[in-house]
Amino acid sequence: MFGLHLVLFWLSLFAYCLEAGLQIGGVPSKPVFRSALFAGLVLHALFLGLRWALSGHAPMAGLFESLTVFSFCSALAAFLFCRSGETRLAWKPLSLLVAFPQAGAALVGKQLTPLYPALDTPWFATHVGFSFLGYGIFAAGLALAWVYMRKGGEEVYRAGARSALYGFSAFSAGMVCGGIWAFYAWGSYWIWTPKEIWSVVLWLYFAVLTHLKFITPGPGWPGWSRRMEMGATGAGYFVMLATFLGVSLLLRSSHSF
Amino acid sequence: MDKVWNFFASLKLAITLIIIMAVSSIFGTIIEQNQPMEKYRQFYTDATIRVLDALSLFDMYHSWWFLLLLVLFTVNLACCTLDRLPRVVKVVRNPKTTLDEGLEKSLGLVGRWKKKGTAAAWAEKYSEAVAKAIGKPLVTDNSDTIHIYAERGVVSRFGVYVTHTSIVIIFIGAIIGNVMGYKGYVNIVEGQSVRSVPVRGGTKTADLGFEVRCNKFWVTYYTDQHGHETQQPKEYASDLSVIENGREVARKKIVVNDPLQHNGIWFYQSSYGQAGSATAQVTLHDAAGAPVTNLALSAGQKVGLSGYGTVTGVDYQQNFQGIGPALLVTLEKPGSPPAQFWLPQGRPESDRQRKDPYYFSFRGLSQAFYTGLQVAKDPGVNVVWAGCALMVIGIIIAFFTSHQRVWVRLTPSPDGRVDVVLAGAATRNRLAFEKKFEKIQDDLKSVAV
């Protein structure tokens, strides 16, 4: 079974790379649910489900599982935010944002880990699940921002703005679940460590982003155009990367892999 | 006064504060917080250290200026809400129920057509259709022009205020917890109890008001595919009792993620360790085999047995001559030379061969543990949870519901027909509403009197 579930992993990576190759090669896109990306997503879902059953815990612990779940949520976001019309153009950059973390996961150790006592709680899966859902949606945001910067378009702008709101919502839910978990595990819903602080930085970033358009520009306050909003939406992906990978890999924290 | 209010109720202030908080927070992750001075001296010059220390950047999250930022932000958020909420309530309570020209121009979704018949007859039909699509309509008859208005999802307008209020509530809960609560840490050796705990970040101790006893601590490990124990811990657990006035009033086995709570004080499984060195459990039997007394022998320590002699645990072997764990003891009886012999754990009767009035059996080594407990009293935590719940509800309302409004205006036309104008607006998910609007328009057009 362990071998089989890794076969599913490699197949989904292959499908994602195929989608990215077709997109970059300029091959006309297939209908959404007949695309290589969709095939990859289905294989990926089977892989994660099987791994969950094999390890007995949500497949979200350690670097390998984090990266592959990140890739999965990015792929999922393609079907939530870039399904129709001009937003399909975002598949070109997004397929790369899906393939990269999955390829990264392919390079690290894939052994099953037993359930650490600290992870033995439903708040583990909800905290990490919601956070990664937000991260995946931010990936769609970057892809949509990229399309908007090059081609513009009302539909793309709306999808991009919606991705910021929905990603922010999912991430907020993830933070709430993390607070509840921390309280039951450590007796404190909040501690001042780099991961928590960077989560707040990411949260504040999107809080500012979603509010800036409500200010009418005037003396002493610069205007805020749609281009700037989309640019900031795309840049949010990199703030997220700093939070997700930067802190866990570079700084000492409760969230190191 | 107005100026002060407007300053605190401004979105610009909110954005400025958020950006300052975010940027300074990043500094706090680059400069490691709360480290000993020697560590900072390795990285910074004395002058730099003086500057950073003056700005409280070595413990910035508890510095006066960071707390001031948090308080300012909370006040700002509260003022923003108090400033805008009455306006929204007013708009919601007095909806624009007639479609005048100004409103018509401001709306993106407008459809126009003509019908034969009377405005009143069409108004009745259209009301039914609008009721089905949106909700119970309000019909206004202005001399000869008839207005139909319907709305749904008005609660969507309040989502943003629910979310903002939730953040203020979370901050209030955090302040209550910080002022009235404490965090501490205590080690309890198995079989012992504590009445107070040292509080973290100070020299004070907090009186619990009751006693907590650790009855037992244990750690279990995962086994590998051959059934052997691995080094990978599976569960840390403490069996705790709460004792009030000498009576046990509560008892619980706590594990990581499942704490004990009593009188608002929480006890969390946090760490553990060995309390002292291991002792050998030895039983003294009489010749008939009945146990006389139980002994706990520490290595090298002489234990007296009145009327018999002294016994000392000398050595222990995990696998003695292939028959498993065994203890080497020295027995000294008055008037006879010291005797040294092994007590294999698996053969409790083996010492009978000495043919003495008493014989020993070894029941195994015993290691006492202490359990390390995180102790927390946080009277604000339920306020924080209420704020969190409200935040999730607020976000769902704000981002996933939409205030949808539809207007229909029926005016008799000079050519004897009826001029129909249909208009619509939605606060969220306009794409979906556009489709819905198209459908309403098709439905209205196809209705027959």
Coordinates of N, CA, C and O in Angstrom, one line a residue, chain A residues 50-185:
Chain A
L50 N -5.3 8.1 0.8 CA -4.6 6.9 1.1 C -3.6 7.1 2.2 O -3.4 6.3 3.1
R51 N -2.8 8.2 2.1 CA -1.8 8.4 3.1 C -2.4 8.7 4.5 O -1.8 8.3 5.5
W52 N -3.5 9.4 4.5 CA -4.2 9.7 5.7 C -4.6 8.3 6.4 O -4.3 8.1 7.6
A53 N -5.1 7.4 5.6 CA -5.5 6.1 6.1 C -4.2 5.3 6.6 O -4.3 4.6 7.6
L54 N -3.1 5.4 5.8 CA -1.9 4.6 6.2 C -1.3 5.1 7.4 O -0.8 4.4 8.3
S55 N -1.2 6.5 7.6 CA -0.5 7.0 8.7 C -1.3 7.2 9.9 O -0.9 7.4 11.0
G56 N -2.7 7.2 9.7 CA -3.6 7.4 10.8 C -3.7 8.8 11.3 O -4.4 9.1 12.3
H57 N -3.1 9.8 10.6 CA -3.3 11.2 10.9 C -3.4 12.0 9.6 O -2.9 11.5 8.5
A58 N -3.9 13.2 9.7 CA -4.0 14.1 8.5 C -2.6 14.2 7.9 O -1.7 14.5 8.6
P59 N -2.5 14.1 6.6 CA -1.2 14.1 5.9 C -0.7 15.6 5.8 O -0.5 16.1 4.8
M60 N -0.5 16.2 7.0 CA -0.1 17.6 7.0 C 1.1 17.9 7.9 O 1.3 19.0 8.3
A61 N 1.8 16.8 8.3 CA 2.9 17.0 9.2 C 4.2 16.8 8.4 O 4.3 16.0 7.5
G62 N 5.2 17.6 8.8 CA 6.5 17.4 8.1 C 6.6 18.2 6.8 O 5.6 18.6 6.3
L63 N 7.8 18.3 6.3 CA 8.0 19.1 5.1 C 7.4 18.5 3.9 O 6.7 19.2 3.1
F64 N 7.5 17.2 3.7 CA 6.9 16.5 2.5 C 5.4 16.7 2.4 O 4.9 17.2 1.4
E65 N 4.7 16.4 3.5 CA 3.3 16.5 3.5 C 2.8 18.0 3.4 O 1.9 18.3 2.7
S66 N 3.6 18.9 4.0 CA 3.2 20.3 3.9 C 3.3 20.8 2.5 O 2.4 21.4 2.0
L67 N 4.4 20.4 1.8 CA 4.5 20.9 0.4 C 3.5 20.3 -0.5 O 2.9 21.0 -1.4
T68 N 3.2 19.0 -0.3 CA 2.2 18.3 -1.2 C 0.8 18.8 -1.0 O 0.0 19.0 -1.9
V69 N 0.5 19.1 0.3 CA -0.9 19.7 0.6 C -1.0 21.1 0.0 O -2.0 21.5 -0.5
F70 N 0.1 21.9 0.1 CA 0.2 23.2 -0.5 C -0.1 23.1 -2.0 O -0.9 23.9 -2.5
S71 N 0.6 22.2 -2.6 CA 0.4 22.0 -4.1 C -1.1 21.6 -4.4 O -1.7 22.2 -5.3
F72 N -1.6 20.7 -3.5 CA -3.0 20.3 -3.7 C -4.0 21.5 -3.6 O -4.9 21.6 -4.4
C73 N -3.8 22.3 -2.6 CA -4.7 23.4 -2.4 C -4.6 24.5 -3.5 O -5.6 25.1 -3.9
S74 N -3.4 24.6 -4.0 CA -3.2 25.5 -5.2 C -3.9 25.0 -6.4 O -4.6 25.8 -7.1
A75 N -3.9 23.7 -6.6 CA -4.6 23.1 -7.7 C -6.1 23.3 -7.5 O -6.9 23.6 -8.5
L76 N -6.5 23.0 -6.3 CA -8.0 23.2 -6.0 C -8.4 24.6 -6.3 O -9.5 24.8 -6.8
A77 N -7.6 25.6 -5.9 CA -8.0 27.0 -6.1 C -8.2 27.3 -7.6 O -9.0 28.2 -8.0
A78 N -7.5 26.6 -8.5 CA -7.7 26.8 -9.9 C -9.1 26.5 -10.3 O -9.7 27.2 -11.2
F79 N -9.7 25.5 -9.7 CA -11.1 25.1 -10.0 C -12.1 26.0 -9.2 O -13.3 26.0 -9.6
L80 N -11.7 26.7 -8.2 CA -12.6 27.5 -7.4 C -12.6 28.9 -8.0 O -13.7 29.6 -8.0
F81 N -11.5 29.4 -8.5 CA -11.4 30.8 -8.9 C -11.1 31.1 -10.4 O -11.3 32.2 -10.9
C82 N -10.7 30.1 -11.1 CA -10.2 30.3 -12.5 C -10.9 29.3 -13.4 O -10.3 28.6 -14.2
R83 N -12.3 29.2 -13.3 CA -13.0 28.1 -14.1 C -13.4 28.5 -15.5 O -13.5 27.7 -16.4
S84 N -13.7 29.8 -15.6 CA -14.4 30.2 -16.9 C -13.8 31.5 -17.5 O -13.1 32.2 -16.8
G85 N -14.0 31.6 -18.8 CA -13.7 32.8 -19.5 C -12.2 33.2 -19.4 O -11.4 32.4 -19.5
E86 N -12.0 34.5 -19.2 CA -10.6 35.0 -19.2 C -9.8 34.5 -18.0 O -8.6 34.4 -18.1
T87 N -10.5 34.1 -16.9 CA -9.8 33.6 -15.7 C -9.0 32.3 -16.1 O -8.1 32.0 -15.3
R88 N -9.4 31.6 -17.1 CA -8.7 30.4 -17.5 C -7.3 30.7 -17.9 O -6.4 29.8 -17.8
L89 N -7.0 32.0 -18.3 CA -5.6 32.3 -18.7 C -4.7 32.2 -17.5 O -3.5 32.0 -17.7
A90 N -5.3 32.3 -16.3 CA -4.4 32.2 -15.1 C -3.9 30.8 -14.9 O -3.0 30.6 -14.1
W91 N -4.4 29.8 -15.6 CA -3.9 28.4 -15.5 C -2.4 28.3 -15.9 O -1.7 27.5 -15.3
K92 N -2.0 29.2 -16.8 CA -0.6 29.1 -17.2 C 0.3 29.3 -16.0 O 1.1 28.4 -15.7
P93 N 0.3 30.5 -15.3 CA 1.2 30.6 -14.2 C 0.8 29.7 -13.0 O 1.6 29.2 -12.3
L94 N -0.5 29.5 -12.9 CA -1.0 28.7 -11.7 C -0.5 27.2 -11.8 O -0.2 26.6 -10.8
S95 N -0.5 26.7 -13.0 CA 0.0 25.3 -13.2 C 1.4 25.2 -12.7 O 1.8 24.1 -12.2
L96 N 2.2 26.2 -12.9 CA 3.6 26.2 -12.4 C 3.6 26.3 -10.8 O 4.4 25.6 -10.2
L97 N 2.7 27.1 -10.3 CA 2.6 27.3 -8.8 C 2.1 26.0 -8.2 O 2.3 25.7 -7.0
V98 N 1.4 25.1 -9.0 CA 1.0 23.8 -8.5 C 2.1 22.8 -8.6 O 2.4 22.0 -7.7
A99 N 2.8 22.9 -9.8 CA 3.9 21.8 -10.0 C 5.1 22.0 -9.1 O 5.7 21.0 -8.7
F100 N 5.5 23.3 -8.9 CA 6.7 23.6 -8.1 C 6.7 22.9 -6.7 O 7.6 22.2 -6.4
P101 N 5.7 23.2 -5.9 CA 5.7 22.6 -4.5 C 5.7 21.1 -4.6 O 6.3 20.4 -3.8
Q102 N 4.9 20.5 -5.6 CA 4.8 19.1 -5.7 C 6.2 18.5 -6.1 O 6.6 17.5 -5.6
A103 N 6.9 19.2 -7.0 CA 8.2 18.8 -7.4 C 9.2 18.9 -6.2 O 10.0 18.0 -6.0
G104 N 9.0 20.0 -5.4 CA 9.8 20.1 -4.2 C 9.6 19.0 -3.2 O 10.5 18.4 -2.6
A105 N 8.3 18.6 -3.1 CA 8.0 17.5 -2.2 C 8.6 16.2 -2.7 O 9.0 15.4 -1.9
A106 N 8.8 16.1 -4.0 CA 9.4 14.9 -4.6 C 10.8 14.7 -4.2 O 11.3 13.6 -4.1
L107 N 11.4 15.8 -3.8 CA 12.9 15.8 -3.5 C 13.2 15.5 -2.0 O 14.3 15.2 -1.7
V108 N 12.2 15.5 -1.2 CA 12.4 15.3 0.3 C 11.9 13.9 0.7 O 11.2 13.3 0.0
G109 N 12.3 13.6 1.9 CA 11.9 12.2 2.5 C 10.4 12.1 2.6 O 9.7 13.0 3.1
K110 N 9.9 10.9 2.2 CA 8.5 10.7 2.1 C 8.0 9.7 3.1 O 6.8 9.2 3.1
Q111 N 8.8 9.3 4.1 CA 8.4 8.2 5.0 C 7.2 8.7 5.8 O 7.1 9.8 6.1
L112 N 6.4 7.7 6.2 CA 5.3 8.0 7.1 C 5.8 8.3 8.5 O 6.7 7.7 8.9
T113 N 5.2 9.3 9.1 CA 5.6 9.6 10.5 C 4.4 9.2 11.4 O 3.3 9.3 11.1
P114 N 4.8 8.6 12.6 CA 3.8 8.3 13.5 C 3.1 9.6 14.1 O 3.7 10.7 13.9
L115 N 2.0 9.4 14.7 CA 1.3 10.6 15.2 C 2.0 11.0 16.5 O 2.0 10.3 17.5
Y116 N 2.6 12.2 16.5 CA 3.1 12.8 17.8 C 1.9 13.1 18.7 O 0.9 13.5 18.2
P117 N 2.2 13.0 20.0 CA 1.1 13.2 20.9 C 0.5 14.6 20.7 O -0.8 14.8 20.8
A118 N 1.3 15.6 20.4 CA 0.8 17.0 20.3 C -0.1 17.1 19.1 O -1.0 18.0 19.0
L119 N 0.0 16.2 18.1 CA -0.8 16.4 16.9 C -2.1 15.6 17.0 O -3.0 15.6 16.1
D120 N -2.3 14.9 18.1 CA -3.5 14.0 18.3 C -4.7 14.8 18.7 O -5.2 14.8 19.8
T121 N -5.2 15.7 17.8 CA -6.4 16.5 18.1 C -7.0 16.9 16.7 O -6.3 17.1 15.8
P122 N -8.3 17.1 16.7 CA -9.0 17.5 15.4 C -8.5 18.9 15.0 O -8.6 19.3 13.9
W123 N -8.0 19.7 16.0 CA -7.6 21.1 15.7 C -6.4 21.1 14.8 O -6.1 22.1 14.1
F124 N -5.6 20.0 14.8 CA -4.4 19.9 13.9 C -4.9 19.9 12.4 O -4.4 20.8 11.7
A125 N -5.8 19.0 12.0 CA -6.2 19.0 10.7 C -7.0 20.3 10.3 O -6.8 20.8 9.2
T126 N -7.8 20.8 11.2 CA -8.5 22.0 10.8 C -7.6 23.2 10.7 O -7.7 24.0 9.8
H127 N -6.7 23.4 11.7 CA -5.7 24.5 11.6 C -4.9 24.5 10.4 O -4.8 25.5 9.6
V128 N -4.3 23.3 10.1 CA -3.4 23.3 8.9 C -4.2 23.3 7.6 O -3.8 23.9 6.7
G129 N -5.4 22.6 7.6 CA -6.2 22.5 6.4 C -6.7 23.9 6.0 O -6.5 24.3 4.8
F130 N -7.2 24.7 6.9 CA -7.7 26.0 6.6 C -6.5 26.9 6.2 O -6.7 27.7 5.2
S131 N -5.4 26.8 6.9 CA -4.3 27.6 6.5 C -3.8 27.4 5.1 O -3.6 28.3 4.3
F132 N -3.7 26.1 4.8 CA -3.2 25.7 3.4 C -4.3 26.0 2.3 O -3.9 26.4 1.2
L133 N -5.5 25.9 2.7 CA -6.6 26.4 1.7 C -6.4 27.8 1.4 O -6.4 28.2 0.2
G134 N -6.1 28.6 2.4 CA -5.8 30.1 2.2 C -4.6 30.2 1.3 O -4.6 31.0 0.4
Y135 N -3.5 29.5 1.6 CA -2.3 29.6 0.8 C -2.5 29.2 -0.6 O -2.0 29.9 -1.5
G136 N -3.3 28.2 -0.9 CA -3.6 27.8 -2.2 C -4.4 28.9 -2.9 O -4.2 29.1 -4.1
I137 N -5.3 29.5 -2.2 CA -6.1 30.6 -2.8 C -5.2 31.8 -3.2 O -5.4 32.4 -4.2
F138 N -4.2 32.0 -2.3 CA -3.3 33.1 -2.6 C -2.5 32.8 -3.9 O -2.1 33.7 -4.6
A139 N -2.2 31.5 -4.1 CA -1.5 31.1 -5.4 C -2.4 31.5 -6.6 O -1.9 32.1 -7.5
A140 N -3.7 31.2 -6.5 CA -4.6 31.6 -7.5 C -4.6 33.1 -7.7 O -4.7 33.7 -8.8
G141 N -4.5 33.8 -6.6 CA -4.5 35.3 -6.6 C -3.3 35.8 -7.3 O -3.4 36.7 -8.2
L142 N -2.1 35.2 -7.1 CA -0.9 35.6 -7.8 C -1.1 35.3 -9.3 O -0.8 36.2 -10.2
A143 N -1.6 34.2 -9.7 CA -1.8 33.9 -11.1 C -2.8 34.8 -11.8 O -2.5 35.3 -12.9
L144 N -3.9 35.2 -11.1 CA -4.9 36.1 -11.6 C -4.3 37.5 -11.7 O -4.5 38.2 -12.7
A145 N -3.5 37.9 -10.7 CA -2.8 39.2 -10.8 C -1.9 39.3 -12.0 O -1.8 40.3 -12.7
W146 N -1.2 38.2 -12.2 CA -0.2 38.1 -13.4 C -1.0 38.4 -14.7 O -0.6 39.1 -15.5
V147 N -2.2 37.7 -14.8 CA -3.0 37.9 -16.0 C -3.5 39.3 -16.1 O -3.5 39.9 -17.2
Y148 N -3.9 39.8 -15.0 CA -4.5 41.2 -15.0 C -3.4 42.2 -15.4 O -3.7 43.1 -16.1
M149 N -2.2 42.0 -14.9 CA -1.1 43.0 -15.2 C -0.8 43.0 -16.7 O -0.5 44.0 -17.3
R150 N -1.0 41.9 -17.3 CA -0.7 41.8 -18.7 C -1.8 42.1 -19.7 O -1.7 42.7 -20.7
K151 N -3.0 41.7 -19.3 CA -4.2 41.8 -20.2 C -5.3 42.6 -19.6 O -6.2 43.0 -20.4
G152 N -5.4 42.9 -18.3 CA -6.5 43.6 -17.7 C -7.7 42.7 -17.7 O -7.6 41.4 -17.8
G153 N -8.9 43.2 -17.7 CA -10.1 42.5 -17.8 C -10.9 42.5 -16.5 O -10.4 42.2 -15.4
E154 N -12.2 42.8 -16.6 CA -13.1 42.9 -15.5 C -13.2 41.6 -14.7 O -13.1 41.5 -13.5
E155 N -13.4 40.5 -15.5 CA -13.6 39.2 -14.9 C -12.4 38.8 -14.1 O -12.6 38.3 -13.0
V156 N -11.3 39.1 -14.7 CA -10.0 38.7 -14.0 C -9.8 39.5 -12.7 O -9.5 38.9 -11.6
Y157 N -10.1 40.8 -12.8 CA -10.0 41.6 -11.6 C -10.9 41.1 -10.5 O -10.5 41.0 -9.3
R158 N -12.2 40.8 -10.8 CA -13.1 40.4 -9.8 C -12.7 39.1 -9.2 O -12.8 38.9 -7.9
A159 N -12.2 38.2 -10.0 CA -11.8 36.9 -9.5 C -10.6 37.1 -8.6 O -10.4 36.5 -7.5
G160 N -9.7 38.0 -9.0 CA -8.5 38.3 -8.2 C -8.8 38.9 -6.9 O -8.3 38.5 -5.8
A161 N -9.7 39.8 -6.9 CA -10.2 40.5 -5.6 C -10.9 39.5 -4.7 O -10.7 39.5 -3.5
R162 N -11.7 38.6 -5.4 CA -12.4 37.6 -4.6 C -11.4 36.6 -3.9 O -11.5 36.2 -2.8
S163 N -10.3 36.3 -4.7 CA -9.3 35.3 -4.1 C -8.7 35.9 -2.9 O -8.5 35.2 -1.9
A164 N -8.4 37.3 -2.9 CA -7.8 37.9 -1.7 C -8.8 37.7 -0.5 O -8.4 37.4 0.6
L165 N -10.1 38.0 -0.7 CA -11.1 38.0 0.4 C -11.2 36.5 0.9 O -11.2 36.3 2.1
Y166 N -11.3 35.6 0.0 CA -11.6 34.2 0.4 C -10.4 33.6 1.0 O -10.5 32.8 2.0
G167 N -9.2 33.9 0.4 CA -8.0 33.4 1.0 C -7.8 33.9 2.4 O -7.4 33.2 3.4
F168 N -8.1 35.2 2.6 CA -8.0 35.9 3.9 C -9.0 35.2 4.9 O -8.6 34.9 6.0
S169 N -10.2 34.9 4.4 CA -11.2 34.2 5.3 C -10.7 32.9 5.7 O -10.8 32.5 6.9
A170 N -10.2 32.1 4.8 CA -9.7 30.7 5.1 C -8.6 30.8 6.1 O -8.5 30.1 7.1
F171 N -7.7 31.7 5.8 CA -6.5 31.9 6.7 C -6.9 32.3 8.1 O -6.4 31.8 9.1
S172 N -7.9 33.2 8.2 CA -8.4 33.6 9.5 C -9.0 32.5 10.3 O -8.7 32.3 11.5
A173 N -9.8 31.6 9.6 CA -10.3 30.4 10.2 C -9.2 29.5 10.7 O -9.2 29.0 11.8
G174 N -8.1 29.4 9.9 CA -7.0 28.6 10.3 C -6.3 29.2 11.5 O -5.9 28.4 12.4
M175 N -6.2 30.5 11.7 CA -5.6 31.1 12.8 C -6.5 30.8 14.1 O -6.0 30.6 15.2
V176 N -7.8 30.9 13.9 CA -8.7 30.7 15.1 C -8.5 29.2 15.5 O -8.4 29.0 16.7
C177 N -8.5 28.3 14.6 CA -8.3 26.9 15.0 C -6.9 26.7 15.6 O -6.8 25.9 16.6
G178 N -5.9 27.4 15.1 CA -4.6 27.3 15.7 C -4.6 27.8 17.2 O -4.0 27.2 18.1
G179 N -5.3 28.9 17.4 CA -5.4 29.4 18.8 C -6.1 28.4 19.7 O -5.6 28.2 20.9
I180 N -7.2 27.8 19.3 CA -7.9 26.8 20.1 C -6.9 25.6 20.4 O -6.8 25.2 21.6
W181 N -6.3 25.2 19.4 CA -5.3 24.1 19.6 C -4.2 24.4 20.6 O -4.0 23.7 21.5
A182 N -3.6 25.6 20.4 CA -2.6 26.0 21.3 C -3.1 26.1 22.7 O -2.3 25.7 23.7
F183 N -4.3 26.5 22.9 CA -4.8 26.6 24.3 C -4.9 25.2 24.9 O -4.6 25.0 26.1
Y184 N -5.4 24.3 24.1 CA -5.6 22.9 24.7 C -4.2 22.2 24.8 O -4.1 21.2 25.6
A185 N -3.2 22.6 24.0 CA -2.0 21.9 24.1 C -1.0 22.6 25.1 O -0.3 21.9 25.8

